[in-house]
Coordinates of C-alpha atoms in Angstrom, one line a residue:
M1 CA 43.7 -36.7 104.8
R2 CA 40.3 -35.5 105.9
Y3 CA 38.3 -33.3 103.6
A4 CA 35.4 -30.9 104.4
I5 CA 33.5 -30.3 101.2
F6 CA 30.8 -27.7 101.3
S7 CA 28.7 -25.8 98.8
D8 CA 26.0 -23.2 98.3
V9 CA 26.7 -21.0 101.3
H10 CA 24.9 -18.2 99.4
A11 CA 26.3 -15.2 101.4
N12 CA 24.6 -16.6 104.6
W13 CA 27.1 -15.5 107.3
Q14 CA 25.4 -17.4 110.1
A15 CA 25.4 -20.6 108.2
W16 CA 29.0 -20.2 107.0
Q17 CA 30.1 -19.5 110.6
A18 CA 28.4 -22.7 111.9
V19 CA 29.9 -24.8 109.1
R20 CA 33.3 -23.3 109.7
A21 CA 33.2 -23.9 113.4
D22 CA 32.2 -27.5 112.9
M23 CA 35.2 -28.0 110.5
L24 CA 37.5 -26.5 113.0
R25 CA 36.1 -28.7 115.8
Q26 CA 36.7 -31.8 113.6
R27 CA 40.3 -30.7 112.7
I28 CA 39.7 -31.0 109.0
G29 CA 42.9 -30.9 106.9
T30 CA 41.6 -29.7 103.6
L31 CA 38.5 -27.6 102.9
V32 CA 37.0 -27.5 99.4
C33 CA 34.2 -25.1 98.4
L34 CA 32.0 -26.2 95.5
G35 CA 30.8 -22.7 94.7
D36 CA 27.9 -20.4 95.1
V37 CA 29.6 -18.5 97.9
V38 CA 27.4 -15.5 97.0
G39 CA 23.8 -15.0 96.0
Y40 CA 20.6 -14.7 98.1
G41 CA 22.1 -14.0 101.5
P42 CA 22.8 -10.5 102.9
R43 CA 26.6 -10.6 103.4
P44 CA 28.3 -11.5 100.1
L45 CA 31.5 -9.5 100.6
E46 CA 32.1 -10.8 104.1
V47 CA 31.3 -14.4 103.3
L48 CA 33.4 -14.5 100.2
A49 CA 36.4 -12.9 102.1
S50 CA 36.0 -15.5 104.9
V51 CA 35.8 -18.5 102.6
R52 CA 38.8 -17.2 100.7
E53 CA 40.7 -16.9 104.0
A54 CA 39.7 -20.4 105.0
T55 CA 40.6 -22.2 101.8
P56 CA 42.3 -21.7 98.4
N57 CA 40.2 -24.7 97.1
L58 CA 37.2 -23.1 95.4
V59 CA 35.3 -23.8 92.2
L60 CA 32.9 -21.3 90.6
G61 CA 29.2 -21.6 91.2
N62 CA 26.5 -20.2 88.9
H63 CA 25.6 -17.4 91.3
D64 CA 29.3 -16.5 91.6
A65 CA 29.6 -16.6 87.8
A66 CA 26.6 -14.3 87.3
A67 CA 27.7 -11.9 90.0
C68 CA 31.1 -11.3 88.2
G69 CA 29.7 -11.4 84.7
R70 CA 31.0 -14.7 83.6
L71 CA 27.4 -16.0 83.2
D72 CA 24.4 -14.0 81.8
A73 CA 22.1 -13.4 84.7
S74 CA 19.1 -13.3 82.3
I75 CA 18.9 -17.1 82.5
F76 CA 17.9 -16.8 86.2
N77 CA 14.3 -16.2 87.2
P78 CA 13.4 -12.5 87.9
R79 CA 13.8 -12.8 91.7
A80 CA 17.3 -14.4 91.3
Q81 CA 18.2 -11.8 88.7
A82 CA 17.4 -9.0 91.2
V83 CA 19.5 -10.7 93.8
I84 CA 22.4 -11.1 91.5
E85 CA 22.3 -7.4 90.7
W86 CA 22.1 -6.5 94.4
T87 CA 25.0 -8.8 95.1
R88 CA 27.1 -7.4 92.3
E89 CA 26.6 -3.9 93.8
R90 CA 27.9 -5.1 97.2
L91 CA 31.1 -6.8 95.9
D92 CA 34.2 -4.7 95.6
G93 CA 36.4 -4.7 92.5
E94 CA 39.0 -7.1 94.0
S95 CA 36.2 -9.6 94.8
L96 CA 34.8 -9.4 91.3
E97 CA 38.3 -9.9 89.8
F98 CA 38.8 -12.9 92.1
L99 CA 35.6 -14.5 91.0
N100 CA 36.6 -14.0 87.4
R101 CA 39.7 -16.1 88.1
V102 CA 38.0 -19.0 90.0
P103 CA 38.2 -22.3 88.0
L104 CA 35.2 -24.3 87.0
R105 CA 36.8 -27.5 88.3
L106 CA 39.5 -28.7 90.6
D107 CA 41.2 -32.1 90.5
G108 CA 42.7 -33.9 93.5
D109 CA 44.2 -37.3 94.0
G110 CA 41.5 -39.5 92.5
I111 CA 38.9 -36.8 93.0
E112 CA 37.1 -34.2 90.9
F113 CA 35.3 -31.1 92.2
V114 CA 32.8 -29.0 90.2
H115 CA 29.8 -27.0 91.2
A116 CA 27.0 -28.6 89.1
E117 CA 28.0 -31.2 86.5
V118 CA 31.2 -32.9 85.4
R119 CA 30.4 -33.1 81.7
E120 CA 30.1 -29.4 81.1
P121 CA 31.0 -27.5 84.3
G122 CA 30.3 -24.1 82.8
E123 CA 26.7 -25.0 81.8
F124 CA 25.6 -25.5 85.4
G125 CA 23.1 -28.2 84.6
Y126 CA 21.1 -29.9 87.4
I127 CA 21.9 -33.4 88.5
D128 CA 18.4 -34.3 89.6
G129 CA 18.2 -38.0 88.8
P130 CA 20.0 -41.0 87.4
G131 CA 19.9 -39.7 83.7
P132 CA 21.8 -36.5 84.3
A133 CA 23.9 -38.3 86.9
G134 CA 24.9 -40.8 84.3
D135 CA 26.1 -38.1 81.9
S136 CA 28.4 -36.8 84.6
L137 CA 29.5 -40.2 85.8
R138 CA 30.5 -41.1 82.2
A139 CA 32.4 -37.8 81.8
M140 CA 34.5 -38.3 85.0
T141 CA 38.2 -38.8 84.7
Q142 CA 38.6 -39.8 88.4
P143 CA 36.7 -42.5 90.3
L144 CA 35.1 -39.9 92.7
A145 CA 33.5 -36.5 92.1
F146 CA 31.8 -34.0 94.3
I147 CA 29.1 -31.5 93.2
G148 CA 26.7 -29.1 94.9
H149 CA 24.1 -26.8 93.1
T150 CA 20.8 -28.6 93.8
H151 CA 21.0 -28.2 97.6
L152 CA 19.9 -31.9 97.8
P153 CA 22.4 -34.4 99.2
V154 CA 22.5 -37.6 97.1
A155 CA 25.1 -40.0 95.6
Y156 CA 25.1 -42.0 92.4
T157 CA 27.4 -44.8 91.3
M158 CA 28.0 -46.8 88.2
P159 CA 30.6 -49.3 86.9
E160 CA 33.8 -47.6 85.6
K161 CA 33.2 -49.0 82.1
G162 CA 29.6 -47.8 82.0
G163 CA 26.3 -49.4 82.8
L164 CA 23.4 -48.9 85.1
V165 CA 23.4 -45.8 87.3
E166 CA 22.4 -46.5 90.9
Q167 CA 21.3 -43.9 93.4
L168 CA 22.7 -44.8 96.8
P169 CA 20.5 -44.8 99.8
P170 CA 20.9 -41.9 102.3
G171 CA 23.7 -42.4 104.8
D172 CA 27.3 -43.5 104.9
F173 CA 28.7 -45.7 102.3
R174 CA 32.0 -47.2 101.2
L175 CA 33.5 -46.6 97.8
K176 CA 33.9 -49.7 95.7
R177 CA 36.8 -50.4 93.4
G178 CA 35.8 -50.5 89.7
R179 CA 33.0 -48.0 90.2
R180 CA 32.6 -44.2 89.7
T181 CA 30.8 -42.3 92.4
L182 CA 29.2 -38.8 92.1
V183 CA 28.3 -37.2 95.5
N184 CA 26.1 -34.1 95.8
V185 CA 27.0 -32.5 99.1

């Protein structure tokens, strides 16, 4: 099965359309959205509706959570708070109810999907180095996990039983038996 795993569309209709067209061209079997469908961009209602139409596989991002009231927007900087309020005003009741039902994590066959961190998905902490990556790698219940949130693609790995966290070099790589791997898309 081929997966297309995407994250942090942030209500950017043009970006979503480009990503969606590429997925269709590649005949992807399963789409998984790692959250932050809304926030920042000008078309939150349209992008959320289109992502929902494209896939039932969606986890909650911090901007999604703040827009529907599951996360206190006061933790955001003032600019982001204003965007969250603006976004909330543009989402209809059904969209807000939907976001309130979106899970913080999804589990597949040997794969975990969360927006930000595996250890505490609802805390939305940043995986920005080997230390935070190690916390999530140790918390994983599957050998492979995918995250978004930082907007920086990177992958980390460590032995299943614990040990040194290694940041993988940019580019393609193969999964190794006996190791856990965390991929930020």
